[in-house]
Coordinates of C-alpha atoms in Angstrom, one line a residue:
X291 CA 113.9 97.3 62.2
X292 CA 112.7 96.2 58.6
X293 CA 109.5 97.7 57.6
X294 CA 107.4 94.9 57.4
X295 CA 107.5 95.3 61.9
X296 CA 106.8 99.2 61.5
X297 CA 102.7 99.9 61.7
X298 CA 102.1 101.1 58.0
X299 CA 99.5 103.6 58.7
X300 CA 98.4 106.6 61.3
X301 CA 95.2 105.3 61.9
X302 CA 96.5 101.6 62.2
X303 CA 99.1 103.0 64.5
X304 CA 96.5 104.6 66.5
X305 CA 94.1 101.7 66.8
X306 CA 96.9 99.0 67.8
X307 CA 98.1 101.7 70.7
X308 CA 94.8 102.7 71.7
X309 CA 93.9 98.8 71.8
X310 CA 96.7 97.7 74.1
X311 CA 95.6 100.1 76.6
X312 CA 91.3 99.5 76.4
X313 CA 90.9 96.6 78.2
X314 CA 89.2 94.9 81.0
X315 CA 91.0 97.4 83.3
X316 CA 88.5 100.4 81.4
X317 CA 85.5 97.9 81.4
X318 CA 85.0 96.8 85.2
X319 CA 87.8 97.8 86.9
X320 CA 87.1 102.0 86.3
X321 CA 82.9 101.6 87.0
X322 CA 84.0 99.8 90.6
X323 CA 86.7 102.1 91.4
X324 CA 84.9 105.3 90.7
X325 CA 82.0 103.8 93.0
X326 CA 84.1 103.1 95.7
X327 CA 85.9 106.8 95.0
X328 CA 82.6 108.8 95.2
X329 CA 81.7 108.4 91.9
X330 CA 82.7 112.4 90.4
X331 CA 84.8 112.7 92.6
X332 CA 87.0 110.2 91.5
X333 CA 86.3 110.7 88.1
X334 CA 88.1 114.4 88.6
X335 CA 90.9 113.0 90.0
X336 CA 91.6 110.4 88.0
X337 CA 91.2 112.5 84.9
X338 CA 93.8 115.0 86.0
X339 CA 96.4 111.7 86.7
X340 CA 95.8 111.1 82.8
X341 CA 96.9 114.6 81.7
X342 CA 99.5 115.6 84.5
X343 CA 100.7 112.4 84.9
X344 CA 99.5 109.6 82.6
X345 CA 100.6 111.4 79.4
X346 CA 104.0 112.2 80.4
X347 CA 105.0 108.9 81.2
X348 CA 103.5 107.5 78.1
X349 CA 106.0 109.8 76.4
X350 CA 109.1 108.4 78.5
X351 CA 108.1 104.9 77.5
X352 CA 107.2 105.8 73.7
X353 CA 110.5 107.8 73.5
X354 CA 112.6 104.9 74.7
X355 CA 110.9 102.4 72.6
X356 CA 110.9 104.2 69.4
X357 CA 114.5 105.9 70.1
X358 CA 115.8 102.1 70.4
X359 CA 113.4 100.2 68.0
X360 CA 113.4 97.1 69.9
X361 CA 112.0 95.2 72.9
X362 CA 112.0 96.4 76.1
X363 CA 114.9 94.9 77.5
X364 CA 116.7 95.4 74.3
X365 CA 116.3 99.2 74.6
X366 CA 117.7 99.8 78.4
X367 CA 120.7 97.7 76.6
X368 CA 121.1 99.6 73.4
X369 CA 121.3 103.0 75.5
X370 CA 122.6 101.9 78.9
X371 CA 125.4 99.1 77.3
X372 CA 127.7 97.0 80.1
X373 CA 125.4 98.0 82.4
X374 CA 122.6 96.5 85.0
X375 CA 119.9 98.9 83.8
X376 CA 118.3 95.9 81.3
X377 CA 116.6 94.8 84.7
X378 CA 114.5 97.9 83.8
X379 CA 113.4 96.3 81.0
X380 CA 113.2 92.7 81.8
X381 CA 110.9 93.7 85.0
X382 CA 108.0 94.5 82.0
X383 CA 108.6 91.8 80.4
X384 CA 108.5 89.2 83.1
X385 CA 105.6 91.7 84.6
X386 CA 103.7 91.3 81.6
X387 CA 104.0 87.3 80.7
X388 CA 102.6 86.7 84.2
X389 CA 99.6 88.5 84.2
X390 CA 99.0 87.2 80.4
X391 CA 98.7 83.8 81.9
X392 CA 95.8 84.5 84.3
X393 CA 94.3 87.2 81.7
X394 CA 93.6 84.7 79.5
X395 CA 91.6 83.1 81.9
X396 CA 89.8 86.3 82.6
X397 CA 89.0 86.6 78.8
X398 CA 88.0 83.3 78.7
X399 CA 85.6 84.1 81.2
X400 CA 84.2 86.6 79.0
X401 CA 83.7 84.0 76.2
X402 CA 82.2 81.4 78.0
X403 CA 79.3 84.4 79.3
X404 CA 79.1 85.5 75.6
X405 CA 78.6 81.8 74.3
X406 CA 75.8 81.4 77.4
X407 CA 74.2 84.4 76.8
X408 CA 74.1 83.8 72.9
X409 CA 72.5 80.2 73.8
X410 CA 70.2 81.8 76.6
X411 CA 71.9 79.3 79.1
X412 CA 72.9 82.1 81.6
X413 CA 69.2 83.2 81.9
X414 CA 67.6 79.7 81.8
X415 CA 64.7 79.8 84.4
X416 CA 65.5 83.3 85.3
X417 CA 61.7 85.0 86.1
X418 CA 61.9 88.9 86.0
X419 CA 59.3 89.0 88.5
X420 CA 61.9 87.1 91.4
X421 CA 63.1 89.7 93.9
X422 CA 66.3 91.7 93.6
X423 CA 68.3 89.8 96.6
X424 CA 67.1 86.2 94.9
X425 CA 68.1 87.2 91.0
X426 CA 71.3 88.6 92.4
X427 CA 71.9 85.0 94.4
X428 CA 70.8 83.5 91.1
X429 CA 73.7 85.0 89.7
X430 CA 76.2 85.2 91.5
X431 CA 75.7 81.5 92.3
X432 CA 75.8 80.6 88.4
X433 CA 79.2 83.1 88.1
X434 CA 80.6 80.6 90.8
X435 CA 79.9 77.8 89.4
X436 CA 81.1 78.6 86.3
X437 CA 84.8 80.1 87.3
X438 CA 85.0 76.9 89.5
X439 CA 84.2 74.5 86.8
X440 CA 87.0 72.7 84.9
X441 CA 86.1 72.2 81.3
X442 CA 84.5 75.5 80.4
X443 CA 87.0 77.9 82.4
X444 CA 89.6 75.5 80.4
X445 CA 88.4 75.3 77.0
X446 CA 87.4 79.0 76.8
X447 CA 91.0 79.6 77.7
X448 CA 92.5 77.7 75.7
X449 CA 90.3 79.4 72.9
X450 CA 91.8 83.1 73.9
X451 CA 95.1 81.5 73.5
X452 CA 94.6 80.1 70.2
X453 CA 93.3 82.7 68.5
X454 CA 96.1 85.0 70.2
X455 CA 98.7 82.6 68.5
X456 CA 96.7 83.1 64.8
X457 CA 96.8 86.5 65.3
X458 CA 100.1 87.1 66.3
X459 CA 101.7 84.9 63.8
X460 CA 100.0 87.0 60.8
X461 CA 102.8 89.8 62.1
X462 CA 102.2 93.6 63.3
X463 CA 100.6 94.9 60.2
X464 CA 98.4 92.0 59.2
X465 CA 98.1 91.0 62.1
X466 CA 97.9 93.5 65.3
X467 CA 97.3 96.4 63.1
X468 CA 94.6 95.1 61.0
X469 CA 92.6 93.1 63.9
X470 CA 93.1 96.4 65.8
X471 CA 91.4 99.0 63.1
X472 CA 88.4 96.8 62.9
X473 CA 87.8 95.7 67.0
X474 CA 88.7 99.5 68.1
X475 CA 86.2 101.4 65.8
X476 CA 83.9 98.4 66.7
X477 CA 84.1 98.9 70.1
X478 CA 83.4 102.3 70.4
X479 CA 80.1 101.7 68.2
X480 CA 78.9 99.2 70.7
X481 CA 79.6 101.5 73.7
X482 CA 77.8 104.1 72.1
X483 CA 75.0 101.8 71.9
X484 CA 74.9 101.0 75.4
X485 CA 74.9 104.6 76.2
X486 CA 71.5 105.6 74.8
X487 CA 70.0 102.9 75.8
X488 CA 71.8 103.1 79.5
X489 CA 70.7 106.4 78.9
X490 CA 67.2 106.0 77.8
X491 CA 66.2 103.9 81.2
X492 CA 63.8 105.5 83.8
X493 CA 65.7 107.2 86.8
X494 CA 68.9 106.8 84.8
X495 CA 69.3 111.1 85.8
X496 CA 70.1 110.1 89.4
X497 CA 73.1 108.0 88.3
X498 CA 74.3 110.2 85.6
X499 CA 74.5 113.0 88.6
X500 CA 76.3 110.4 90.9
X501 CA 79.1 110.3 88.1
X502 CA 79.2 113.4 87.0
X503 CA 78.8 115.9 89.9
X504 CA 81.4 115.4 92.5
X505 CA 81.5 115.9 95.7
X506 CA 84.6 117.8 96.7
X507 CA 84.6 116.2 100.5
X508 CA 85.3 112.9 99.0
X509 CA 88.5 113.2 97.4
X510 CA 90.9 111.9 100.2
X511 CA 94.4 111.0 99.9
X512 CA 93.4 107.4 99.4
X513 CA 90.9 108.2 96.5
X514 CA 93.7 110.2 94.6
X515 CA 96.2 106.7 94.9
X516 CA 93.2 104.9 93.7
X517 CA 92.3 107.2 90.6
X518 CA 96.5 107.2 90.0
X519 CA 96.5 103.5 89.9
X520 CA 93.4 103.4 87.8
X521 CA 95.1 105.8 85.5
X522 CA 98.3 103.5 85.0
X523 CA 96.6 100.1 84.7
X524 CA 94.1 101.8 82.1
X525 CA 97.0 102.9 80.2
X526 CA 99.5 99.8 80.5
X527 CA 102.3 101.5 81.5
X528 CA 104.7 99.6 82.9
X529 CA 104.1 96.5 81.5
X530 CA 106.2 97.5 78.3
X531 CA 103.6 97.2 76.0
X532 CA 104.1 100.8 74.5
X533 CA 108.0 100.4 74.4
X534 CA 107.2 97.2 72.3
X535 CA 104.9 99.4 70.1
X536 CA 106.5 102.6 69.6
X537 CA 109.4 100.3 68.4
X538 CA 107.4 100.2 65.6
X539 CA 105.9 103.8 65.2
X540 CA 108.1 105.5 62.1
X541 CA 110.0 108.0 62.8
X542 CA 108.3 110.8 61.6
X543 CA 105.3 109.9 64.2
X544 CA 104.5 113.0 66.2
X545 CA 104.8 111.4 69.8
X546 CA 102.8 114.0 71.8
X547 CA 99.7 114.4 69.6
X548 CA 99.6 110.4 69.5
X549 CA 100.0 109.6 73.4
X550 CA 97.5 113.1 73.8
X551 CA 94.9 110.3 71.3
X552 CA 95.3 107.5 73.0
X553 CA 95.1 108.8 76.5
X554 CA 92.1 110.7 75.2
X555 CA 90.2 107.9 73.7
X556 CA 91.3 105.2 76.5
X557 CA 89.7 107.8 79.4
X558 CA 86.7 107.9 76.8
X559 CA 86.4 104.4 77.0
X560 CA 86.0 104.4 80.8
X561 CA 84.4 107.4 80.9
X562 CA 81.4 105.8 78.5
X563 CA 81.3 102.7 81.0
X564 CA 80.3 105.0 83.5
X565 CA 77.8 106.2 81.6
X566 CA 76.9 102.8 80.8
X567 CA 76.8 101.2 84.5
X568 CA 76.0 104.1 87.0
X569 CA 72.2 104.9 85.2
X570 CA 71.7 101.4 84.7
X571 CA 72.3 100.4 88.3
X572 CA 70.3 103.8 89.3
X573 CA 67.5 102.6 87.0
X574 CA 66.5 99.5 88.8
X575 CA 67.6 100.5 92.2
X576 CA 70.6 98.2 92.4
X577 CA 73.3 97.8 96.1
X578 CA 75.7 100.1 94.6
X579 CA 77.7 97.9 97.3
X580 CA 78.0 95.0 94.7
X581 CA 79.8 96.9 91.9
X582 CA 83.2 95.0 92.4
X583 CA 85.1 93.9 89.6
X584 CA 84.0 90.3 88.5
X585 CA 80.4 90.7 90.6
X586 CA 79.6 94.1 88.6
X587 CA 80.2 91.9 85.6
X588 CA 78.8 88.8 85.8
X589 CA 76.5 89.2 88.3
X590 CA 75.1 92.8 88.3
X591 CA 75.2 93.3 84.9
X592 CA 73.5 90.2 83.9
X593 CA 70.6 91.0 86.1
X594 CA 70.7 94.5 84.4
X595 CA 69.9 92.6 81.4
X596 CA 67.6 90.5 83.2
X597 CA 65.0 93.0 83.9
X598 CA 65.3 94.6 80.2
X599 CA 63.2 93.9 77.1
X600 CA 65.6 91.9 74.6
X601 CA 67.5 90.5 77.2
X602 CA 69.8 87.6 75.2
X603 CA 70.4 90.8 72.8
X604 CA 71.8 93.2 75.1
X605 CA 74.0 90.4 77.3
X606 CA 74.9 88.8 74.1
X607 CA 76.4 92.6 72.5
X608 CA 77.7 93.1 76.2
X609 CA 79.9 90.2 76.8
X610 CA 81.0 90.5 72.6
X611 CA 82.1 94.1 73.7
X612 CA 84.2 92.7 76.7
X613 CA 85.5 89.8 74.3
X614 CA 86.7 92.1 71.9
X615 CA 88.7 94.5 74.5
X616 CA 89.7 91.6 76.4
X617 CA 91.2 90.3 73.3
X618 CA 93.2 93.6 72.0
X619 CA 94.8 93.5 75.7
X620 CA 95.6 90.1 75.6
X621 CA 97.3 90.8 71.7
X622 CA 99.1 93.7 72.8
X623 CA 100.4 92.0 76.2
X624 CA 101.3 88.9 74.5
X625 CA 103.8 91.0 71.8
X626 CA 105.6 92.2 74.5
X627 CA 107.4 88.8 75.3
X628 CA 106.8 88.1 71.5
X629 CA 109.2 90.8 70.2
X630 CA 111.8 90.2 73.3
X631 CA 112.0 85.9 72.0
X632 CA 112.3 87.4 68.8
X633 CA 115.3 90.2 69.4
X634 CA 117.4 88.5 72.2
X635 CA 117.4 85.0 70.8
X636 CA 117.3 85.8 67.1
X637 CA 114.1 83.1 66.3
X638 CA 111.7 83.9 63.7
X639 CA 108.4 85.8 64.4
X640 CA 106.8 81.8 63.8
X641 CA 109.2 80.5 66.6
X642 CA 109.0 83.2 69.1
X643 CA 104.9 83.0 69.6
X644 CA 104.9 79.4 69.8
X645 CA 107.8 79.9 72.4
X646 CA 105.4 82.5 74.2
X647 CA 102.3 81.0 73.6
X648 CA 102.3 77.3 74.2
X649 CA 103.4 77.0 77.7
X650 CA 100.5 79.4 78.6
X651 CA 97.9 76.2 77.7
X652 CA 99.3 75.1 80.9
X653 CA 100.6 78.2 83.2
X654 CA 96.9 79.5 82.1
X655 CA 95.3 76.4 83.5
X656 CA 97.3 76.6 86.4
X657 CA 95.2 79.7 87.1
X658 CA 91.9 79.0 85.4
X659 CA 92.0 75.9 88.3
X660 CA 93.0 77.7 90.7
X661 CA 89.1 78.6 91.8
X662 CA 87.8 74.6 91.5
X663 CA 90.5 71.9 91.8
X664 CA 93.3 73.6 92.4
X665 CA 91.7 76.0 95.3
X666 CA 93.9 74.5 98.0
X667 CA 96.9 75.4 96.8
X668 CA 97.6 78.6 98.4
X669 CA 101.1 80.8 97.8
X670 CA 101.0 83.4 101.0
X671 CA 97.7 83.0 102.0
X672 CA 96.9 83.8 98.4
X673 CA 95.2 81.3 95.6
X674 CA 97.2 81.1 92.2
X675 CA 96.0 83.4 90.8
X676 CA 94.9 86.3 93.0
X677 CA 99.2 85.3 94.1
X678 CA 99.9 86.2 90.3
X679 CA 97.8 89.6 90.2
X680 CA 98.9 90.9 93.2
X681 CA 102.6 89.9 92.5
X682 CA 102.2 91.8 88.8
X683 CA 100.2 94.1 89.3
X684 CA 101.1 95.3 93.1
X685 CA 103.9 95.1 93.0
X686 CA 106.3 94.7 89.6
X687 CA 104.5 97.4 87.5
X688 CA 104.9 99.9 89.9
X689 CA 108.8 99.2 90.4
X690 CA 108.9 98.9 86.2
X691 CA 107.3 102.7 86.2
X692 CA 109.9 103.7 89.0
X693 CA 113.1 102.8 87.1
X694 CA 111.8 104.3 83.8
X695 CA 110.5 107.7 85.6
X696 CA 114.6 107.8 87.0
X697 CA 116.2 106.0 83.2
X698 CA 114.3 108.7 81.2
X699 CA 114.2 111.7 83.6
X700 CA 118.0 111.1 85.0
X701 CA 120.0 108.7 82.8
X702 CA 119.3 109.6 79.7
X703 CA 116.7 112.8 79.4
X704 CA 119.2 113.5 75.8
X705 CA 116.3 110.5 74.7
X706 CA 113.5 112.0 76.1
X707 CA 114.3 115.6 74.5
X708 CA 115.3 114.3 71.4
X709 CA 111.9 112.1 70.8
X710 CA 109.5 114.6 71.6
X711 CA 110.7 116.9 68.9
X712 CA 111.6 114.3 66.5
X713 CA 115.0 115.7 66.7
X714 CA 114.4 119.2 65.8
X715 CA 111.7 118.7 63.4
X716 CA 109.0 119.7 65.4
X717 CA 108.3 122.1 67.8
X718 CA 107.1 120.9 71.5
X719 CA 107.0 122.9 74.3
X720 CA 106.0 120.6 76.4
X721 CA 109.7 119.0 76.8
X722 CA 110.2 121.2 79.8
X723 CA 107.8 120.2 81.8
X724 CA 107.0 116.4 81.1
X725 CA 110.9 116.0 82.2
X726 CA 110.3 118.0 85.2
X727 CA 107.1 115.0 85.8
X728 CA 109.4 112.3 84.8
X729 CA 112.0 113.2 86.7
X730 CA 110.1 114.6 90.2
X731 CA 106.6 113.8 90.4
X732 CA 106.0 110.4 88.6
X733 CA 108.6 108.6 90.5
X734 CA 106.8 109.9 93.9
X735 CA 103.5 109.1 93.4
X736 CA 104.2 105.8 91.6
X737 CA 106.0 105.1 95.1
X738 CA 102.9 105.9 97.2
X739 CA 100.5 103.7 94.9
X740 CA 103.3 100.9 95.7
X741 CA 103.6 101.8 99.6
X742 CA 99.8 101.5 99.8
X743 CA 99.9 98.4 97.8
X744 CA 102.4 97.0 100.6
X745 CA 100.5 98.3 103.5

């Protein structure tokens, strides 16, 4: 791969990897989860699933994707030739293009509350002194008429897509890497914020002991799939996004220390969202009931806001934080089927994001609609796109994890070996043991976060 695709720095390397995996899934998905999970006690679990069993199949998918140095499908072909193992990788791929089409209309979401909150428009004729149940009814009444609506919902899309397309064109160094090293450090500086202030709120003790001292009695068999599942979707495996990028690590990256950084900053990320959400909604005696993904967002949260001094300021830095990890996801997600166009059908970097990009101004609106005009159609009882999620995310990433867990630990553990030692010119002794994960305890527990997903 010519050098220009190769991430020209550590840090750079670091920021684009760490950015594919912060995302919406850190954001709102961890706070809700860890609520219904018992708070610590899912927190516990769901950081041993990142060390015993996130970080090893990180590795499998970094060693495959830098030990081929191409797509995804391209790398179960260069190692597994004349053979139907390139499913493997086109699961990912396929995987990853669908959810991109109704993620964009989640991150358009969070640009259209940005814009509002910026304007004030979300908290037009909002009175701090209306009682809890009315403000949240306020809310949650102006969140669904928003993601029912046509134009906004649209344009905001269509906005995330564009600006995908600019970046992605500019390449993976001026491009991905250089948006990446200044949205990652930015992030974290705006999380920070939140936490003192989060921090600083009256009664914010009781919610910091809610999330941080567990209870053992409430880690259950279905709390440990749920923390497991949290763990994988937090750090996109499956979805070939870090094939796609350690295609482009050099070869003298140390693969252990940078999985060990990313996982470590990506469970930081959620791990500061707690400490953001569970004082806050302790603070001003919130239904710890209503901390589900898109309510905890744009309904609790905004009447978080509501009751604080400088409201516009705080909801306005919020929704720019959720912007900004939204649109590292959306980057990173998009340059899976990017660099597959561009490998498998030999077009130039220009021609394979239009190719990936375009059709999604209308697969995207497909889904954006799918809550106003388009409500009726239904695909299994399902709307478009709650059909979409669960098929991706249900079902096809956890299959996509499966057959990597028995490629890496079975086919071809020679790859796996070689990778994490760069061939003999480093030392890691953790080879032993993240092939005995690969090979024995990933695939199991991947299949029981499916088999609950089916039943």
């Amino acid at each position: 791969m010519a050098e220009k695709n190769k991430f020209g720095s550590k840090i750079g390397l670091v920021a684009a990897t760490v950015g594919s995996a912060i995302g919406l899934g850190n954001v709102w998905r961890f706070p809700a989860e860890a609520q219904q999970g018992g708070g610590a006690a899912f927190l516990l679990v769901y950081v041993l699933c990142v060390f015993l069993l996130g970080i090893p199949v990180m590795l499998a998918e970094f060693s495959l994707g830098r030990g081929a140095g191409t797509d995804a499908v391209g790398a179960y072909r260069k190692f597994a030739p004349r053979s139907p193992w390139w499913i493997a990788g086109a699961l990912p791929v396929v995987a990853s293009y669908i959810i991109l089409s109704f993620y964009m209309v989640v991150a358009g979401w969070t640009l259209g509350y940005f814009l509002q909150s910026v304007s004030g428009a979300l908290y037009r004729g909002v009175d701090v002194a209306t009682p809890d149940a009315a403000l949240d009814g306020i809310f949650a009444a102006r969140m669904q008429e928003y993601i029912c609506g046509t134009s906004g919902p649209l344009l905001n899309t269509y906005a995330l897509i564009a600006i995908n397309l600019g970046v992605l064109l500019m390449g993976v160094r001026k491009g991905i890497e250089r948006i990446s090293n200044v949205l990652m450090p930015l992030l974290f500086v705006l999380l920070l914020v939140f936490c003192s202030v989060s921090l600083s709120l009256p009664g914010a003790a009781e919610g910091l002991k809610y999330f941080l001292a567990p209870d053992f009695s409430k880690i259950t068999p279905a709390v440990v799939v749920a923390a497991l599942g949290q763990a994988f979707f937090s750090l996109s495996l499956g979805m070939g996004i870090l094939i796609t990028y350690a295609a482009y690590y050099p070869k003298r990256t140390r693969l252990v220390r940078t999985a060990v950084t990313v996982s470590l900053l990506d469970m930081m990320a959620a791990v500061l969202m707690g400490f953001i959400i569970f004082p806050a909604v302790a603070s001003f005696g919130l239904d710890g009931a209503e901390m589900e993904g898109t309510a905890l967002v744009f309904v609790t949260l905004p009447e978080v806001f509501a009751r604080m001094p400088a409201t516009q300021l705080w909801s306005s830095m919020f929704f720019f934080l959720l912007l900004v990890a939204a649109l590292t996801s959306t980057i990173s997600i998009a340059e899976v089927s990017v660099s597959f166009v561009q490998n498998r059908f030999r077009r130039s970097r220009r021609s394979a994001c239009m190719i990936v990009l375009v059709p999604l101004f209308l697969l995207s609106a497909l889904s954006a609609l799918s809550f106003g005009m388009l409500d009726w159609v239904r695909i299994g009882g399902l709307g478009i796109f709650d059909f979409l999620d669960t098929a991706a995310t249900n079902f096809m990433l956890p299959v996509a994890s499966i057959l990597l867990c028995l490629f890496m630990g079975w086919r071809k553990p020679g790859i796996l070996r070689g990778e994490l030692c760069n061939y003999g010119s480093d030392d890691s002794r953790l080879r032993g043991p993240v092939l005995f994960i690969i090979r024995w305890v990933a695939p199991l527990l991947i299949l029981a976060v499916l088999a609950t997903s089916v039943l």
